[in-house]
């Protein structure tokens, strides 16, 4: 039977990575952070409406895992908390912000909004609004890769709340018996809306659920982008080579409420502050400073640049056109 | 009489029925500690404790099915679905089990369960979160379906639903939870299966249910200024349907516009329009018009999503069509 593993890579030296690679991870996380802050601000100004689920705090998960992929053949699917994944695969801040504004220049032509970022070319097959729905779909994408013999793997991200849906359990069984290269990533941020994991789950460690399907499971640190990257590298290589699924319980934390309308009264300020001490951006920055791979000035430059990109995306979205009324009849049938 | 919001009217109904009957309990996502995603169940966990107000995992099929089992074993569950979009995951238990238990057991079992939550579009939520599913549910013999749009009806119908010995689906509306209306201080019930004339008129009948009621009333106000007197008939109950009330009104006005925020094909609205065409054929002075959602998934863009849905303007236009006014 497959054995579960606990991530062993706690404080691997970043020295074995070149400055360029590490800077790439840092900049990607900064871009997401500043983008999300801008999105929150625009929500406050009513430029964005509806549900808007921010990714602050979880940046290392999308960035570290996508960095370990080969998006020419691999795919990702995620939930409605999808801005970070969209940016991580290289979708432009402009196209994501314009989507949030509901403009025709948005990645989904203003049809999808915050929960439905898609970029078929970049193999980002969506933000899905139904909790757990992307899990069987991702399983099908992995099936297609295997069927076509592309050696592609599929990363499927979902929340700790989604793991109790039947769709999760049915999918893992299918992926196990059909040996599909699907990697199921629980972005375990401790809460499904206002519900703490321990109130609705009989186990704290979701990786143990892998055993029920005789597939490997692993707990992964989701606040440390480098260790997460290394874990994912190994897991992806294994899934690709042996065509088999994995279940990863990635421990992370969301800084904001569930969505913009959630005041998050169900947790304490202290808890939030404690997590912010292991902020993924600050952790990587500290390592790079220590190893003299970055200076404070350089960091500030990257941060300013990230703010500029976010602001530019707002300017782009502002001056983009609304979709014409007749577009409501488009994009329904192929 | 007190003027209260629909969410509070619903909460009063739950509270009164839970006080009245020990077997009534509430379960769903975020109904307890969070006081409900839309605050309908505010305070109920404090009042009744965790035995009777249960926060479930996100597992619609599982907890809905659990409710069906509890109902056939003698309890009266109220299952809250955070929205009907997510209830799609639970429909197997509703349609294949709740609606069929009585029949499959040859009348031995009863399944007194309430399924409730917001149905229909809100705002800025795109295609997966903005759907009106009444036709999926009214289609099924064995279910009852009600669709209140005022505080009075919401409270009275939910109380009747909880006391009913059959599965009853209560369609609420996210956008309407804050709408206020008068509710008597003393206890009352609204019977399932009775429509209600919300405004009397002589020139045309507007048949409506759920939150478009407000639009229909606004349209009637507008039309009155042009000396066109619309009667607004609120169906309230979709299954059983109060056909007699429909025909009585149409026999009086001879013209009929049906309003339904669902897609137009095979909808409650199209069914009612057919009933009127068939059973009031000799009484009608014009074809029956249907004001429905455009036949498209809901776009996120606000201008588009408003254009997709019924509106006061669309209702007025349909009324003018059946009155042959240019
Ligand atoms: C099937 C379904 N049920 C309920 C919801 C409402 N809902 C949206 S997000 C959410 C919580 C999900 O939590 P989790 O899976 O932990 O993801 P997170 O938001 O923490 O990223 C709920 C209940 C939904 N969108 N879909
Ligand atoms: Mg979560």
XYZ file of N, CA and C and ligand atoms in Angstrom, chain A residues 53 58 79-81 129-131 158-163 165 187 189 191-193 254 258, chain B residues 29-30 58 60 82 86 89 129, ligand 1:
116
model
N -13.242 36.345 -4.329
C -12.484 35.590 -3.331
C -11.008 35.831 -3.555
N -2.049 32.838 0.183
C -1.924 31.517 -0.450
C -1.024 31.541 -1.695
N -10.716 26.338 -8.164
C -12.036 26.787 -7.727
C -12.237 28.241 -8.135
N -13.225 28.857 -7.510
C -13.558 30.287 -7.697
C -12.469 31.202 -7.136
N -11.579 30.679 -6.283
C -10.506 31.525 -5.727
C -9.335 31.449 -6.709
N -17.151 27.608 -9.924
C -17.910 28.192 -8.816
C -18.621 27.182 -7.937
N -18.651 25.933 -8.360
C -19.379 24.922 -7.590
C -18.347 24.125 -6.794
N -18.480 24.141 -5.484
C -17.436 23.544 -4.641
C -17.236 22.064 -4.986
N -8.253 22.609 -4.936
C -9.571 22.807 -4.323
C -9.366 23.073 -2.841
N -10.425 23.479 -2.159
C -10.297 23.875 -0.769
C -10.529 22.726 0.198
N -10.221 22.995 1.456
C -10.472 22.007 2.504
C -11.965 21.711 2.640
N -12.791 22.658 2.210
C -14.233 22.429 2.289
C -14.709 21.451 1.229
N -14.007 21.424 0.103
C -14.455 20.626 -1.046
C -14.215 19.133 -0.854
N -13.345 18.800 0.076
C -12.921 17.406 0.209
C -14.036 16.506 0.737
N -17.092 16.585 -0.461
C -18.044 16.313 -1.535
C -17.812 14.899 -2.077
N -5.921 23.007 -1.066
C -5.376 24.264 -0.532
C -6.049 24.443 0.822
N -6.679 25.981 3.815
C -6.496 27.270 4.492
C -7.266 27.322 5.813
N -10.248 26.995 6.676
C -11.658 27.361 6.727
C -12.343 27.132 5.390
N -13.559 26.625 5.440
C -14.475 26.679 4.316
C -15.499 27.709 4.714
N -15.471 28.851 4.107
C -16.270 29.995 4.568
C -16.013 30.230 6.051
N -5.618 31.853 4.416
C -6.060 33.046 3.685
C -6.165 34.224 4.635
N -13.639 35.085 3.544
C -13.922 34.114 2.485
C -14.129 34.825 1.148
N -25.250 24.263 5.319
C -23.923 24.866 5.397
C -24.032 26.246 6.053
N -23.279 26.456 7.095
C -23.176 27.754 7.772
C -24.467 28.207 8.460
N -19.667 20.662 3.423
C -20.157 20.981 2.079
C -20.337 19.642 1.365
N -23.768 18.402 -0.306
C -25.214 18.575 -0.491
C -25.935 17.252 -0.660
N -27.506 26.410 0.522
C -26.977 27.779 0.505
C -27.533 28.544 -0.684
N -26.426 25.059 -5.864
C -25.665 23.980 -5.230
C -26.570 22.788 -4.946
N -26.593 19.320 -6.775
C -25.868 18.137 -6.316
C -26.762 17.211 -5.511
N -24.061 30.618 -10.758
C -24.662 31.085 -9.508
C -25.941 31.894 -9.719
C -21.630 22.861 -4.204
C -21.450 24.146 -3.519
N -21.896 24.286 -2.257
C -21.740 25.459 -1.611
C -21.135 26.517 -2.219
C -20.957 27.829 -1.483
N -19.566 27.991 -1.109
C -18.717 28.649 -1.903
S -17.172 28.590 -1.340
C -17.605 27.701 0.016
C -16.554 27.316 1.002
C -15.499 26.481 0.372
O -14.390 26.360 1.207
P -13.064 25.662 0.749
O -13.369 24.492 -0.114
O -12.262 25.419 1.949
O -12.342 26.726 -0.204
P -11.773 28.163 0.157
O -12.892 29.118 -0.076
O -11.281 28.133 1.549
O -10.699 28.420 -0.851
C -18.970 27.451 0.002
C -19.699 26.720 1.035
C -20.712 26.339 -3.560
N -20.137 27.335 -4.252
N -20.862 25.159 -4.171
